[in-house]
């Protein structure tokens, strides 16, 4: 399968714990995006990478959130000191540099107890 | 925050009927895209319409765009049970150097056999 992959698909954690999600974009896609989707809502933009550079972060991305794309390939999203309000689906997408369509992964569903 | 609203929030039809869903947005855009999301899964791109286009077709899909009213509609003709999903419009706001997508709230479509 050459699509966007995300790991894990599901994560259950206790409040206060740290969690890390991984996204592997389609190879050779320069752009990588993270979105968060809560139940019954559309995805909301969190952050964007062009190659290894993080070019924009949403105000939704509090200081507890950090994202990296160290070699311009895979990306990680870490949430420190999780809160119940962090429970959501975290979606990763990628696209080529000059392409409008974004290709989404299956998402990581986070449940914070 | 969401860019716009979709109407209706939910739609229930029989196989073979047409389904129409509407999207309104708030700011000037480069393009508008429609995505489909099956329950608990990632999003799949359906169709993109640019700001200088008024109508576009792709298979059983027909999209219209009225930039003066800041609205779009998606028509699915001859619906099938497999079309059951949530449908989201997503806009690429003008003057963004990359394709940051701003999603609507979605329409949940149920197609009964």
mmCIF file of C-alpha atoms in Angstrom:
data_model
loop_
_atom_site.group_PDB
_atom_site.id
_atom_site.type_symbol
_atom_site.label_atom_id
_atom_site.label_comp_id
_atom_site.label_asym_id
_atom_site.label_seq_id
_atom_site.Cartn_x
_atom_site.Cartn_y
_atom_site.Cartn_z
ATOM 1 C CA UNK A 1 0.000 0.000 0.000
ATOM 2 C CA UNK A 2 1.573 3.302 -1.072
ATOM 3 C CA UNK A 3 -0.892 5.610 0.697
ATOM 4 C CA UNK A 4 -0.402 7.686 3.824
ATOM 5 C CA UNK A 5 -0.025 5.494 6.896
ATOM 6 C CA UNK A 6 -0.462 6.380 10.545
ATOM 7 C CA UNK A 7 0.519 4.538 13.668
ATOM 8 C CA UNK A 8 -1.035 3.648 15.996
ATOM 9 C CA UNK A 9 -4.595 3.537 14.726
ATOM 10 C CA UNK A 10 -5.984 3.711 18.243
ATOM 11 C CA UNK A 11 -4.473 4.957 21.489
ATOM 12 C CA UNK A 12 -6.040 4.933 24.925
ATOM 13 C CA UNK A 13 -4.157 6.776 27.613
ATOM 14 C CA UNK A 14 -4.670 8.201 31.050
ATOM 15 C CA UNK A 15 -4.825 11.916 31.669
ATOM 16 C CA UNK A 16 -1.373 13.347 32.245
ATOM 17 C CA UNK A 17 0.488 10.800 30.121
ATOM 18 C CA UNK A 18 2.485 11.684 27.007
ATOM 19 C CA UNK A 19 1.594 10.182 23.636
ATOM 20 C CA UNK A 20 3.338 10.184 20.266
ATOM 21 C CA UNK A 21 1.818 9.498 16.878
ATOM 22 C CA UNK A 22 3.635 8.749 13.652
ATOM 23 C CA UNK A 23 2.708 9.588 10.081
ATOM 24 C CA UNK A 24 4.388 8.202 6.968
ATOM 25 C CA UNK A 25 3.378 10.280 3.956
ATOM 26 C CA UNK A 26 3.341 9.161 0.365
ATOM 27 C CA UNK A 27 6.974 9.067 -0.697
ATOM 28 C CA UNK A 28 8.208 12.175 -2.487
ATOM 29 C CA UNK A 29 5.362 14.308 -1.128
ATOM 30 C CA UNK A 30 6.971 17.513 0.085
ATOM 31 C CA UNK A 31 4.034 18.762 2.098
ATOM 32 C CA UNK A 32 2.706 17.154 5.244
ATOM 33 C CA UNK A 33 -0.242 18.301 7.336
ATOM 34 C CA UNK A 34 -1.735 17.406 10.683
ATOM 35 C CA UNK A 35 -5.423 17.905 11.445
ATOM 36 C CA UNK A 36 -7.577 17.151 14.448
ATOM 37 C CA UNK A 37 -11.164 16.003 14.166
ATOM 38 C CA UNK A 38 -13.613 15.782 17.044
ATOM 39 C CA UNK A 39 -16.840 13.843 16.913
ATOM 40 C CA UNK A 40 -19.390 15.294 14.526
ATOM 41 C CA UNK A 41 -17.052 18.015 13.257
ATOM 42 C CA UNK A 42 -14.862 18.534 10.245
ATOM 43 C CA UNK A 43 -11.076 18.319 10.533
ATOM 44 C CA UNK A 44 -9.272 21.374 11.898
ATOM 45 C CA UNK A 45 -5.796 22.328 10.744
ATOM 46 C CA UNK A 46 -3.013 21.920 13.301
ATOM 47 C CA UNK A 47 0.298 22.316 11.495
ATOM 48 C CA UNK A 48 2.076 22.081 8.158
ATOM 49 C CA UNK A 49 5.531 20.998 7.015
ATOM 50 C CA UNK A 50 7.240 21.647 3.737
ATOM 51 C CA UNK A 51 10.037 19.095 3.689
ATOM 52 C CA UNK A 52 11.525 19.294 7.198
ATOM 53 C CA UNK A 53 10.486 22.881 7.875
ATOM 54 C CA UNK A 54 7.415 23.518 10.014
ATOM 55 C CA UNK A 55 5.917 26.542 8.299
ATOM 56 C CA UNK A 56 2.722 27.135 10.197
ATOM 57 C CA UNK A 57 1.104 26.171 13.466
ATOM 58 C CA UNK A 58 -2.508 26.702 14.407
ATOM 59 C CA UNK A 59 -3.490 28.370 17.644
ATOM 60 C CA UNK A 60 -5.054 24.992 18.443
ATOM 61 C CA UNK A 61 -1.530 23.646 18.856
ATOM 62 C CA UNK A 62 -0.847 24.537 22.459
ATOM 63 C CA UNK A 63 2.557 24.326 24.127
ATOM 64 C CA UNK A 64 1.788 20.729 25.040
ATOM 65 C CA UNK A 65 1.813 19.776 21.366
ATOM 66 C CA UNK A 66 4.953 19.381 19.282
ATOM 67 C CA UNK A 67 5.407 18.088 15.781
ATOM 68 C CA UNK A 68 8.554 17.165 13.916
ATOM 69 C CA UNK A 69 9.562 15.989 10.487
ATOM 70 C CA UNK A 70 13.276 15.479 10.983
ATOM 71 C CA UNK A 71 14.378 14.263 7.571
ATOM 72 C CA UNK A 72 11.521 15.524 5.502
ATOM 73 C CA UNK A 73 9.963 12.092 5.373
ATOM 74 C CA UNK A 74 7.899 10.749 8.289
ATOM 75 C CA UNK A 75 6.469 13.033 10.953
ATOM 76 C CA UNK A 76 5.645 12.663 14.634
ATOM 77 C CA UNK A 77 3.071 14.503 16.712
ATOM 78 C CA UNK A 78 3.605 14.426 20.463
ATOM 79 C CA UNK A 79 1.115 15.506 23.089
ATOM 80 C CA UNK A 80 2.495 16.015 26.568
ATOM 81 C CA UNK A 81 0.411 15.858 29.741
ATOM 82 C CA UNK A 82 -2.695 14.762 27.899
ATOM 83 C CA UNK A 83 -6.069 16.145 28.889
ATOM 84 C CA UNK A 84 -9.530 14.726 28.273
ATOM 85 C CA UNK A 85 -10.132 17.505 25.772
ATOM 86 C CA UNK A 86 -7.360 16.074 23.614
ATOM 87 C CA UNK A 87 -9.547 13.076 22.792
ATOM 88 C CA UNK A 88 -10.039 13.213 19.035
ATOM 89 C CA UNK A 89 -9.039 11.703 15.724
ATOM 90 C CA UNK A 90 -5.642 12.973 14.580
ATOM 91 C CA UNK A 91 -5.332 12.953 10.809
ATOM 92 C CA UNK A 92 -2.216 13.267 8.717
ATOM 93 C CA UNK A 93 -2.223 14.246 5.053
ATOM 94 C CA UNK A 94 0.410 14.799 2.410
ATOM 95 C CA UNK A 95 0.624 16.352 -1.020
ATOM 96 C CA UNK A 96 3.181 17.139 -3.680
ATOM 97 C CA UNK A 97 4.499 20.682 -3.741
ATOM 98 C CA UNK A 98 2.368 21.958 -6.594
ATOM 99 C CA UNK A 99 -0.754 19.902 -6.025
ATOM 100 C CA UNK A 100 -4.003 21.065 -4.484
ATOM 101 C CA UNK A 101 -5.470 17.738 -3.397
ATOM 102 C CA UNK A 102 -4.415 16.311 -0.058
ATOM 103 C CA UNK A 103 -4.097 12.588 0.563
ATOM 104 C CA UNK A 104 -5.219 11.565 4.015
ATOM 105 C CA UNK A 105 -4.150 8.709 6.214
ATOM 106 C CA UNK A 106 -6.621 6.594 8.211
ATOM 107 C CA UNK A 107 -6.061 8.634 11.362
ATOM 108 C CA UNK A 108 -5.106 7.879 14.964
ATOM 109 C CA UNK A 109 -8.013 7.887 17.374
ATOM 110 C CA UNK A 110 -6.915 9.120 20.816
ATOM 111 C CA UNK A 111 -8.989 8.515 23.919
ATOM 112 C CA UNK A 112 -7.852 10.184 27.122
ATOM 113 C CA UNK A 113 -9.403 8.691 30.244
ATOM 114 C CA UNK B 1 -12.638 27.097 13.780
ATOM 115 C CA UNK B 2 -14.698 25.827 10.883
ATOM 116 C CA UNK B 3 -14.746 27.928 7.739
ATOM 117 C CA UNK B 4 -18.313 27.236 6.851
ATOM 118 C CA UNK B 5 -21.467 25.330 7.255
ATOM 119 C CA UNK B 6 -22.942 22.455 5.354
ATOM 120 C CA UNK B 7 -26.570 21.823 4.801
ATOM 121 C CA UNK B 8 -28.274 19.558 5.544
ATOM 122 C CA UNK B 9 -26.422 18.108 8.521
ATOM 123 C CA UNK B 10 -27.917 14.729 7.711
ATOM 124 C CA UNK B 11 -29.650 13.299 4.642
ATOM 125 C CA UNK B 12 -31.400 9.970 4.240
ATOM 126 C CA UNK B 13 -32.398 8.708 0.785
ATOM 127 C CA UNK B 14 -33.134 5.507 -1.128
ATOM 128 C CA UNK B 15 -30.784 3.898 -3.604
ATOM 129 C CA UNK B 16 -31.180 5.385 -7.050
ATOM 130 C CA UNK B 17 -32.210 8.816 -5.772
ATOM 131 C CA UNK B 18 -30.068 11.903 -6.112
ATOM 132 C CA UNK B 19 -28.410 13.535 -3.116
ATOM 133 C CA UNK B 20 -27.668 17.237 -2.924
ATOM 134 C CA UNK B 21 -25.627 18.861 -0.205
ATOM 135 C CA UNK B 22 -24.683 22.494 0.144
ATOM 136 C CA UNK B 23 -21.707 24.311 1.580
ATOM 137 C CA UNK B 24 -21.306 27.933 2.531
ATOM 138 C CA UNK B 25 -18.003 29.566 3.382
ATOM 139 C CA UNK B 26 -16.814 32.904 4.669
ATOM 140 C CA UNK B 27 -13.674 34.185 2.944
ATOM 141 C CA UNK B 28 -12.302 34.474 -0.571
ATOM 142 C CA UNK B 29 -10.860 31.222 -1.814
ATOM 143 C CA UNK B 30 -8.420 29.746 -4.308
ATOM 144 C CA UNK B 31 -10.415 26.581 -4.691
ATOM 145 C CA UNK B 32 -13.030 24.442 -2.996
ATOM 146 C CA UNK B 33 -12.769 20.699 -2.578
ATOM 147 C CA UNK B 34 -15.152 17.968 -1.533
ATOM 148 C CA UNK B 35 -14.035 14.998 0.530
ATOM 149 C CA UNK B 36 -15.795 11.831 1.659
ATOM 150 C CA UNK B 37 -15.228 10.123 4.988
ATOM 151 C CA UNK B 38 -16.494 6.679 5.828
ATOM 152 C CA UNK B 39 -17.243 6.114 9.483
ATOM 153 C CA UNK B 40 -14.112 6.405 11.608
ATOM 154 C CA UNK B 41 -11.776 6.483 8.618
ATOM 155 C CA UNK B 42 -9.614 8.984 6.770
ATOM 156 C CA UNK B 43 -10.852 11.349 4.119
ATOM 157 C CA UNK B 44 -10.908 10.651 0.401
ATOM 158 C CA UNK B 45 -10.708 13.482 -2.111
ATOM 159 C CA UNK B 46 -13.648 13.575 -4.513
ATOM 160 C CA UNK B 47 -13.410 16.690 -6.642
ATOM 161 C CA UNK B 48 -11.840 20.154 -6.764
ATOM 162 C CA UNK B 49 -13.328 23.271 -8.303
ATOM 163 C CA UNK B 50 -11.284 26.421 -8.795
ATOM 164 C CA UNK B 51 -12.541 29.877 -7.938
ATOM 165 C CA UNK B 52 -12.866 30.791 -11.632
ATOM 166 C CA UNK B 53 -14.975 27.723 -12.434
ATOM 167 C CA UNK B 54 -18.731 27.494 -11.999
ATOM 168 C CA UNK B 55 -19.429 23.791 -12.508
ATOM 169 C CA UNK B 56 -17.483 20.571 -12.651
ATOM 170 C CA UNK B 57 -18.380 16.940 -13.219
ATOM 171 C CA UNK B 58 -16.697 13.706 -12.244
ATOM 172 C CA UNK B 59 -18.584 10.478 -12.857
ATOM 173 C CA UNK B 60 -21.784 10.654 -10.803
ATOM 174 C CA UNK B 61 -20.642 13.829 -9.056
ATOM 175 C CA UNK B 62 -21.535 17.374 -10.054
ATOM 176 C CA UNK B 63 -20.189 20.361 -8.176
ATOM 177 C CA UNK B 64 -21.220 23.982 -8.575
ATOM 178 C CA UNK B 65 -19.569 27.055 -7.151
ATOM 179 C CA UNK B 66 -21.034 30.527 -6.706
ATOM 180 C CA UNK B 67 -18.304 32.809 -5.422
ATOM 181 C CA UNK B 68 -20.663 35.793 -5.204
ATOM 182 C CA UNK B 69 -22.771 33.882 -2.687
ATOM 183 C CA UNK B 70 -19.788 32.045 -1.207
ATOM 184 C CA UNK B 71 -21.532 28.741 -1.667
ATOM 185 C CA UNK B 72 -21.099 25.386 -3.370
ATOM 186 C CA UNK B 73 -23.232 22.328 -3.903
ATOM 187 C CA UNK B 74 -22.410 18.673 -4.440
ATOM 188 C CA UNK B 75 -24.862 16.490 -6.336
ATOM 189 C CA UNK B 76 -24.510 12.714 -6.302
ATOM 190 C CA UNK B 77 -26.716 11.142 -8.938
ATOM 191 C CA UNK B 78 -28.158 7.618 -8.863
ATOM 192 C CA UNK B 79 -26.918 7.041 -5.333
ATOM 193 C CA UNK B 80 -25.771 3.665 -4.081
ATOM 194 C CA UNK B 81 -25.592 2.160 -0.601
ATOM 195 C CA UNK B 82 -21.802 2.463 -0.873
ATOM 196 C CA UNK B 83 -22.196 6.253 -1.017
ATOM 197 C CA UNK B 84 -23.180 6.214 2.658
ATOM 198 C CA UNK B 85 -20.593 8.432 4.336
ATOM 199 C CA UNK B 86 -19.968 11.941 5.624
ATOM 200 C CA UNK B 87 -19.200 14.559 3.015
ATOM 201 C CA UNK B 88 -17.119 17.634 3.748
ATOM 202 C CA UNK B 89 -16.395 20.721 1.751
ATOM 203 C CA UNK B 90 -12.970 22.230 2.260
ATOM 204 C CA UNK B 91 -11.773 25.613 1.117
ATOM 205 C CA UNK B 92 -8.281 26.818 0.354
ATOM 206 C CA UNK B 93 -8.386 30.460 1.487
ATOM 207 C CA UNK B 94 -6.934 33.110 -0.765
ATOM 208 C CA UNK B 95 -3.466 34.400 0.030
ATOM 209 C CA UNK B 96 -2.271 31.274 1.735
ATOM 210 C CA UNK B 97 1.006 30.141 0.303
ATOM 211 C CA UNK B 98 0.117 26.521 0.767
ATOM 212 C CA UNK B 99 -2.984 24.469 0.701
ATOM 213 C CA UNK B 100 -4.207 24.890 4.239
ATOM 214 C CA UNK B 101 -7.671 23.421 4.031
ATOM 215 C CA UNK B 102 -10.524 24.753 6.120
ATOM 216 C CA UNK B 103 -13.295 22.203 6.447
ATOM 217 C CA UNK B 104 -17.003 22.584 6.903
ATOM 218 C CA UNK B 105 -19.065 20.708 9.450
ATOM 219 C CA UNK B 106 -20.085 17.937 7.066
ATOM 220 C CA UNK B 107 -23.241 16.267 5.790
ATOM 221 C CA UNK B 108 -23.953 12.707 6.892
ATOM 222 C CA UNK B 109 -25.510 10.814 3.992
ATOM 223 C CA UNK B 110 -27.353 7.539 4.491
ATOM 224 C CA UNK B 111 -28.371 5.630 1.362
ATOM 225 C CA UNK B 112 -30.733 2.765 2.046
ATOM 226 C CA UNK B 113 -31.002 -0.252 -0.293
#
